[in-house]
mmCIF file of C-alpha atoms in Angstrom:
data_model
loop_
_atom_site.group_PDB
_atom_site.id
_atom_site.type_symbol
_atom_site.label_atom_id
_atom_site.label_comp_id
_atom_site.label_asym_id
_atom_site.label_seq_id
_atom_site.Cartn_x
_atom_site.Cartn_y
_atom_site.Cartn_z
ATOM 1 C CA MET P 1 0.060 0.019 0.294
ATOM 2 C CA ILE P 2 2.895 2.417 0.747
ATOM 3 C CA LYS P 3 4.800 1.481 -2.168
ATOM 4 C CA LYS P 4 1.677 2.190 -4.269
ATOM 5 C CA THR P 5 1.193 5.502 -2.600
ATOM 6 C CA LEU P 6 4.718 6.471 -3.107
ATOM 7 C CA PHE P 7 4.410 5.422 -6.873
ATOM 8 C CA LYS P 8 1.452 7.636 -7.244
ATOM 9 C CA LEU P 9 3.149 10.798 -5.598
ATOM 10 C CA ILE P 10 6.695 10.381 -7.023
ATOM 11 C CA ILE P 11 5.698 9.623 -10.721
ATOM 12 C CA PRO P 12 3.585 12.719 -11.197
ATOM 13 C CA ALA P 13 6.197 14.695 -9.635
ATOM 14 C CA ILE P 14 8.782 13.597 -11.909
ATOM 15 C CA LEU P 15 6.488 14.129 -14.984
ATOM 16 C CA GLY P 16 5.798 17.504 -13.722
ATOM 17 C CA TYR P 17 9.466 18.294 -13.382
ATOM 18 C CA CYS P 18 9.953 17.033 -16.803
ATOM 19 C CA ILE P 19 7.113 19.259 -18.550
ATOM 20 C CA ALA P 20 8.432 22.356 -16.581
ATOM 21 C CA TYR P 21 12.191 21.695 -17.550
ATOM 22 C CA ASN P 22 10.980 21.245 -21.248
ATOM 23 C CA ALA P 23 8.891 24.367 -21.228
ATOM 24 C CA THR P 24 11.841 26.367 -20.234
ATOM 25 C CA ALA P 25 14.629 24.551 -22.176
ATOM 26 C CA ALA P 26 15.099 26.818 -24.862
ATOM 27 C CA GLU P 27 18.499 28.882 -24.550
ATOM 28 C CA ILE P 28 19.738 31.863 -26.622
ATOM 29 C CA PHE P 29 23.237 32.520 -27.370
ATOM 30 C CA GLY P 30 24.577 35.777 -28.898
ATOM 31 C CA SER P 31 22.408 38.878 -30.322
ATOM 32 C CA TYR P 32 19.246 39.474 -32.467
ATOM 33 C CA SER P 33 21.560 39.785 -35.677
ATOM 34 C CA LYS P 34 24.278 37.210 -34.633
ATOM 35 C CA GLY P 35 23.039 34.332 -32.603
ATOM 36 C CA CYS P 36 21.296 31.132 -32.599
ATOM 37 C CA ILE P 37 18.707 29.539 -29.945
ATOM 38 C CA LYS P 38 18.653 25.823 -28.799
ATOM 39 C CA ASP P 39 15.163 23.994 -28.654
ATOM 40 C CA ALA P 40 13.145 26.681 -30.314
ATOM 41 C CA VAL P 41 9.326 26.107 -30.116
ATOM 42 C CA ALA P 42 7.305 25.979 -33.462
ATOM 43 C CA PHE P 43 4.523 28.593 -33.313
ATOM 44 C CA PRO P 44 1.389 27.376 -34.778
ATOM 45 C CA LYS P 45 0.793 28.134 -38.434
ATOM 46 C CA GLU P 46 -2.882 28.928 -37.602
ATOM 47 C CA SER P 47 -5.835 29.205 -35.218
ATOM 48 C CA ALA P 48 -9.352 30.783 -35.171
ATOM 49 C CA TYR P 49 -7.900 34.358 -34.704
ATOM 50 C CA HIS P 50 -4.407 34.028 -36.875
ATOM 51 C CA GLN P 51 -2.638 32.856 -39.852
ATOM 52 C CA SER P 52 0.938 32.536 -40.480
ATOM 53 C CA LEU P 53 2.334 33.444 -43.931
ATOM 54 C CA LEU P 54 3.599 30.410 -45.925
ATOM 55 C CA SER P 55 6.114 32.476 -48.230
ATOM 56 C CA HIS P 56 8.741 31.508 -45.957
ATOM 57 C CA ASN P 57 8.302 27.819 -44.822
ATOM 58 C CA GLY P 58 10.462 27.052 -41.464
ATOM 59 C CA ARG P 59 10.630 30.693 -40.299
ATOM 60 C CA ASN P 60 7.801 30.088 -37.751
ATOM 61 C CA TYR P 61 10.201 29.117 -34.675
ATOM 62 C CA ALA P 62 10.336 31.076 -31.591
ATOM 63 C CA HIS P 63 11.517 31.205 -27.993
ATOM 64 C CA PRO P 64 8.624 30.334 -25.563
ATOM 65 C CA ASP P 65 8.479 33.769 -24.419
ATOM 66 C CA MET P 66 7.733 34.887 -28.198
ATOM 67 C CA VAL P 67 5.141 32.054 -28.331
ATOM 68 C CA LYS P 68 3.335 33.329 -25.090
ATOM 69 C CA TYR P 69 3.471 36.822 -26.443
ATOM 70 C CA LEU P 70 1.871 36.211 -29.769
ATOM 71 C CA ASN P 71 -0.802 34.155 -28.062
ATOM 72 C CA ASP P 72 -1.341 36.926 -25.721
ATOM 73 C CA LEU P 73 -1.303 39.569 -28.479
ATOM 74 C CA ILE P 74 -4.009 37.280 -30.455
ATOM 75 C CA ALA P 75 -6.255 37.288 -27.328
ATOM 76 C CA LYS P 76 -5.835 41.102 -26.886
ATOM 77 C CA VAL P 77 -6.644 41.829 -30.337
ATOM 78 C CA LYS P 78 -9.989 39.624 -30.174
ATOM 79 C CA ALA P 79 -10.833 41.173 -26.938
ATOM 80 C CA ALA P 80 -10.630 44.598 -28.570
ATOM 81 C CA GLY P 81 -12.648 43.558 -31.454
ATOM 82 C CA LEU P 82 -10.140 43.975 -34.207
ATOM 83 C CA PRO P 83 -9.858 41.523 -36.960
ATOM 84 C CA PRO P 84 -7.697 38.283 -36.900
ATOM 85 C CA ILE P 85 -4.062 39.021 -37.679
ATOM 86 C CA LEU P 86 -1.400 37.690 -39.916
ATOM 87 C CA ILE P 87 2.100 36.384 -38.391
ATOM 88 C CA GLY P 88 5.123 36.887 -40.514
ATOM 89 C CA ASP P 89 8.785 35.674 -39.921
ATOM 90 C CA ILE P 90 9.989 34.854 -36.696
ATOM 91 C CA SER P 91 13.357 32.546 -36.938
ATOM 92 C CA LEU P 92 14.652 29.275 -38.052
ATOM 93 C CA LYS P 93 14.669 26.246 -35.949
ATOM 94 C CA ALA P 94 18.132 26.730 -34.737
ATOM 95 C CA GLY P 95 18.061 30.393 -35.322
ATOM 96 C CA GLY P 96 20.960 32.159 -37.065
ATOM 97 C CA ASP P 97 20.944 34.006 -40.388
ATOM 98 C CA LEU P 98 17.645 33.390 -42.460
ATOM 99 C CA GLY P 99 19.825 32.843 -45.764
ATOM 100 C CA PRO P 100 20.923 34.747 -49.057
ATOM 101 C CA ASN P 101 17.563 35.413 -50.189
ATOM 102 C CA SER P 102 16.365 37.179 -46.754
ATOM 103 C CA ASP P 103 16.316 40.849 -46.480
ATOM 104 C CA HIS P 104 16.444 40.256 -42.516
ATOM 105 C CA ALA P 105 19.386 41.740 -40.713
ATOM 106 C CA SER P 106 18.068 39.932 -37.225
ATOM 107 C CA HIS P 107 15.694 37.503 -36.664
ATOM 108 C CA ASN P 108 18.512 34.971 -35.326
ATOM 109 C CA ILE P 109 17.320 34.159 -31.873
ATOM 110 C CA GLY P 110 13.265 33.589 -31.861
ATOM 111 C CA LEU P 111 12.612 37.139 -30.182
ATOM 112 C CA ASP P 112 11.773 39.254 -33.417
ATOM 113 C CA VAL P 113 8.637 38.697 -35.408
ATOM 114 C CA ASP P 114 7.044 40.619 -38.452
ATOM 115 C CA ILE P 115 3.280 41.498 -38.174
ATOM 116 C CA PRO P 116 1.796 42.563 -41.624
ATOM 117 C CA PHE P 117 -0.776 45.382 -41.527
ATOM 118 C CA VAL P 118 -2.818 43.247 -43.499
ATOM 119 C CA PHE P 119 -5.419 41.446 -41.126
ATOM 120 C CA ALA P 120 -6.616 37.776 -41.808
ATOM 121 C CA GLU P 121 -10.342 38.751 -42.614
ATOM 122 C CA PRO P 122 -11.548 37.585 -44.734
ATOM 123 C CA ARG P 123 -9.385 34.327 -44.103
ATOM 124 C CA LYS P 124 -6.556 33.997 -46.563
ATOM 125 C CA THR P 125 -5.949 30.789 -48.805
ATOM 126 C CA PRO P 126 -2.830 28.998 -48.870
ATOM 127 C CA LYS P 127 -1.965 30.759 -52.159
ATOM 128 C CA GLU P 128 -2.676 34.219 -51.014
ATOM 129 C CA LEU P 129 -0.521 33.168 -47.771
ATOM 130 C CA LYS P 130 2.299 32.153 -50.101
ATOM 131 C CA ASN P 131 2.025 35.365 -51.983
ATOM 132 C CA LEU P 132 0.555 38.117 -49.840
ATOM 133 C CA LYS P 133 -0.755 41.142 -51.275
ATOM 134 C CA TYR P 134 0.658 43.715 -48.833
ATOM 135 C CA ILE P 135 -0.910 46.741 -47.594
ATOM 136 C CA TYR P 136 1.338 49.770 -47.456
ATOM 137 C CA LEU P 137 0.475 52.516 -44.892
ATOM 138 C CA VAL P 138 3.115 54.815 -46.503
ATOM 139 C CA ASN P 139 3.213 56.009 -50.039
ATOM 140 C CA LYS P 140 6.282 58.335 -50.796
ATOM 141 C CA ASN P 141 6.073 61.006 -47.988
ATOM 142 C CA THR P 142 2.351 60.589 -46.972
ATOM 143 C CA LEU P 143 0.146 58.316 -44.906
ATOM 144 C CA THR P 144 -2.454 56.347 -46.930
ATOM 145 C CA LYS P 145 -6.110 55.946 -46.040
ATOM 146 C CA ASP P 146 -5.201 52.436 -44.790
ATOM 147 C CA PHE P 147 -3.619 53.900 -41.636
ATOM 148 C CA THR P 148 -6.760 53.285 -39.719
ATOM 149 C CA TYR P 149 -7.865 53.188 -35.984
ATOM 150 C CA GLU P 150 -7.927 49.425 -36.373
ATOM 151 C CA ARG P 151 -4.242 49.135 -37.358
ATOM 152 C CA ALA P 152 -3.258 52.162 -34.923
ATOM 153 C CA GLU P 153 -4.681 50.120 -32.135
ATOM 154 C CA LEU P 154 -3.069 46.595 -33.446
ATOM 155 C CA ILE P 155 0.446 48.610 -33.122
ATOM 156 C CA ARG P 156 -0.763 50.090 -29.587
ATOM 157 C CA LEU P 157 -1.523 46.664 -28.128
ATOM 158 C CA ALA P 158 1.580 45.006 -29.667
ATOM 159 C CA ALA P 159 3.450 47.525 -27.667
ATOM 160 C CA SER P 160 1.676 47.175 -24.387
ATOM 161 C CA ASP P 161 3.315 44.021 -23.300
ATOM 162 C CA ALA P 162 6.407 44.335 -20.902
ATOM 163 C CA LYS P 163 8.656 41.921 -22.613
ATOM 164 C CA VAL P 164 8.647 44.191 -25.796
ATOM 165 C CA THR P 165 11.824 46.248 -26.201
ATOM 166 C CA ARG P 166 10.959 47.756 -29.578
ATOM 167 C CA ILE P 167 8.526 48.032 -32.434
ATOM 168 C CA PHE P 168 9.991 49.100 -35.623
ATOM 169 C CA VAL P 169 7.842 51.186 -38.050
ATOM 170 C CA SER P 170 8.138 53.932 -40.667
ATOM 171 C CA PRO P 171 9.109 57.084 -39.410
ATOM 172 C CA LEU P 172 5.755 58.642 -40.921
ATOM 173 C CA ILE P 173 4.047 55.733 -39.006
ATOM 174 C CA LYS P 174 5.489 56.783 -36.070
ATOM 175 C CA GLU P 175 4.354 60.381 -36.450
ATOM 176 C CA GLY P 176 0.705 59.502 -37.254
ATOM 177 C CA LEU P 177 0.534 57.447 -34.001
ATOM 178 C CA CYS P 178 1.942 60.454 -32.109
ATOM 179 C CA GLN P 179 -0.873 62.734 -33.764
ATOM 180 C CA PHE P 180 -3.445 59.938 -33.286
ATOM 181 C CA TYR P 181 -2.954 59.462 -29.559
ATOM 182 C CA ALA P 182 -2.207 63.056 -28.725
ATOM 183 C CA GLY P 183 -3.805 64.025 -25.307
ATOM 184 C CA GLN P 184 -3.682 60.247 -24.201
ATOM 185 C CA ASP P 185 -1.070 58.039 -22.324
ATOM 186 C CA ARG P 186 1.767 57.662 -24.709
ATOM 187 C CA SER P 187 4.262 56.066 -22.918
ATOM 188 C CA TRP P 188 3.952 52.981 -24.762
ATOM 189 C CA LEU P 189 5.391 54.915 -27.713
ATOM 190 C CA SER P 190 8.757 54.880 -26.630
ATOM 191 C CA LYS P 191 8.936 51.479 -27.754
ATOM 192 C CA VAL P 192 7.880 52.249 -31.322
ATOM 193 C CA ARG P 193 11.059 53.113 -33.274
ATOM 194 C CA PRO P 194 11.336 55.013 -36.688
ATOM 195 C CA TRP P 195 13.378 52.829 -38.903
ATOM 196 C CA PHE P 196 13.823 52.731 -42.730
ATOM 197 C CA GLY P 197 11.244 50.415 -44.715
ATOM 198 C CA HIS P 198 8.656 48.892 -42.414
ATOM 199 C CA ARG P 199 5.859 50.569 -44.324
ATOM 200 C CA ALA P 200 3.724 47.379 -44.802
ATOM 201 C CA HIS P 201 4.712 45.372 -41.386
ATOM 202 C CA MET P 202 5.674 46.117 -37.708
ATOM 203 C CA HIS P 203 8.720 44.374 -36.581
ATOM 204 C CA VAL P 204 8.342 43.419 -32.702
ATOM 205 C CA ARG P 205 11.398 42.533 -30.701
ATOM 206 C CA LEU P 206 11.395 41.171 -27.172
ATOM 207 C CA ALA P 207 13.834 41.508 -24.550
ATOM 208 C CA CYS P 208 16.209 38.739 -23.935
ATOM 209 C CA PRO P 209 14.610 36.060 -21.451
ATOM 210 C CA THR P 210 16.089 36.140 -17.848
ATOM 211 C CA ASP P 211 17.080 32.424 -18.249
ATOM 212 C CA SER P 212 19.320 33.058 -21.201
ATOM 213 C CA PRO P 213 22.367 34.641 -19.756
ATOM 214 C CA TYR P 214 24.137 34.323 -23.116
ATOM 215 C CA CYS P 215 21.560 36.393 -24.899
ATOM 216 C CA VAL P 216 22.696 39.991 -25.793
ATOM 217 C CA ASN P 217 20.143 42.748 -25.285
ATOM 218 C CA GLN P 218 19.772 45.847 -27.134
ATOM 219 C CA ASP P 219 20.119 49.031 -25.157
ATOM 220 C CA LEU P 220 16.914 50.443 -24.025
ATOM 221 C CA PRO P 221 15.399 53.176 -26.218
ATOM 222 C CA PRO P 222 15.472 56.752 -24.884
ATOM 223 C CA GLU P 223 13.070 58.054 -22.240
ATOM 224 C CA GLY P 224 10.004 59.755 -23.398
ATOM 225 C CA ASP P 225 7.526 59.035 -26.209
ATOM 226 C CA GLY P 226 9.805 59.869 -29.013
ATOM 227 C CA CYS P 227 7.290 62.177 -30.543
ATOM 228 C CA GLY P 228 9.537 65.452 -30.364
ATOM 229 C CA GLN P 229 12.868 66.197 -31.660
ATOM 230 C CA GLU P 230 14.222 62.775 -32.144
ATOM 231 C CA LEU P 231 11.300 62.256 -34.550
ATOM 232 C CA ILE P 232 11.545 65.462 -36.309
ATOM 233 C CA SER P 233 15.254 64.634 -37.116
ATOM 234 C CA TRP P 234 14.028 61.992 -39.448
ATOM 235 C CA PHE P 235 12.515 64.502 -41.628
ATOM 236 C CA MET P 236 15.276 66.823 -41.894
ATOM 237 C CA PRO P 237 17.485 67.204 -44.870
ATOM 238 C CA ALA P 238 21.009 66.251 -44.445
ATOM 239 C CA ASP P 239 23.414 69.135 -43.660
ATOM 240 C CA ILE P 240 26.133 68.743 -46.378
ATOM 241 C CA ASN P 241 28.411 71.298 -44.515
ATOM 242 C CA HIS P 242 28.199 69.520 -41.059
ATOM 243 C CA PRO P 243 27.866 65.773 -42.032
ATOM 244 C CA LEU P 244 27.155 63.393 -39.151
ATOM 245 C CA PRO P 245 30.451 61.825 -37.667
ATOM 246 C CA LYS P 246 31.025 58.096 -38.955
ATOM 247 C CA VAL P 247 30.197 55.435 -36.329
ATOM 248 C CA LYS P 248 32.531 52.606 -36.379
ATOM 249 C CA ARG P 249 30.191 49.764 -35.931
ATOM 250 C CA GLN P 250 31.446 46.578 -34.069
ATOM 251 C CA ARG P 251 31.421 43.484 -35.841
ATOM 252 C CA LEU P 252 29.762 40.912 -34.080
ATOM 253 C CA LYS P 253 30.923 37.283 -34.065
ATOM 254 C CA MET P 254 28.811 34.207 -33.917
ATOM 255 C CA PRO P 255 28.836 32.752 -30.363
ATOM 256 C CA VAL P 256 31.044 29.654 -30.124
ATOM 257 C CA GLN P 257 28.124 27.481 -28.693
ATOM 258 C CA CYS P 258 26.332 28.252 -32.042
ATOM 259 C CA LYS P 259 28.572 26.125 -34.096
ATOM 260 C CA SER P 260 26.972 22.794 -32.690
ATOM 261 C CA ILE P 261 23.638 24.138 -32.679
ATOM 262 C CA LEU P 262 23.612 25.449 -36.030
ATOM 263 C CA ASN P 263 24.973 21.996 -37.597
ATOM 264 C CA ARG P 264 22.512 19.892 -35.457
ATOM 265 C CA ASP P 265 19.443 20.561 -37.720
#
């Protein structure tokens, strides 16, 4: 009787430990643009409230923090009454560079994700998911009619999670958000960073997980909502008489741990 009781107590405890361990087994080495990930998790390609693009198969792997973030975002979007969303590139199974045909400079460690400004309503066919017709919120030097409340709210909801450290969008989209939410709480806008391109999608980046000590975080964005001089500087013409000083970029090396991880798959 005692042996049976111990068996009933010990086996569930062992199984519980294994499940908990596997849930946090993923580990990141390196930075967003030069790194890899061990035991990444495949994010589901579809649910009732999202669909993933099929144009780049195998790029739906993520750190568990990103999986939770996306599931939470999908729930927030649904609760807010917004249409279902599309999920773009995250990372490869072992991370690393996405290959010679990719225009991504990051997406190495399962903590970056692209979210198009096209909603998954009506639901997309496999053909549409492979050849998505993107919606651009910026045309030349102006915002288009597609910069709507729903898309502004999608960005706000995406930025509201504490794990988010940056969201890259076109400078004009940032300017539109600053105007759209004038007089409201704009503290979340500090995370929304103007950057070249990013007219048809937002690029969400999460902070390094606490259980990945070899993950290299990016510096925190400047304080404030970024709607002042920092944003204005993006629209100012270059001063040929006083050019900006050239900054010598540090060439990051791939962490040694990535050699075996990237060769494993």
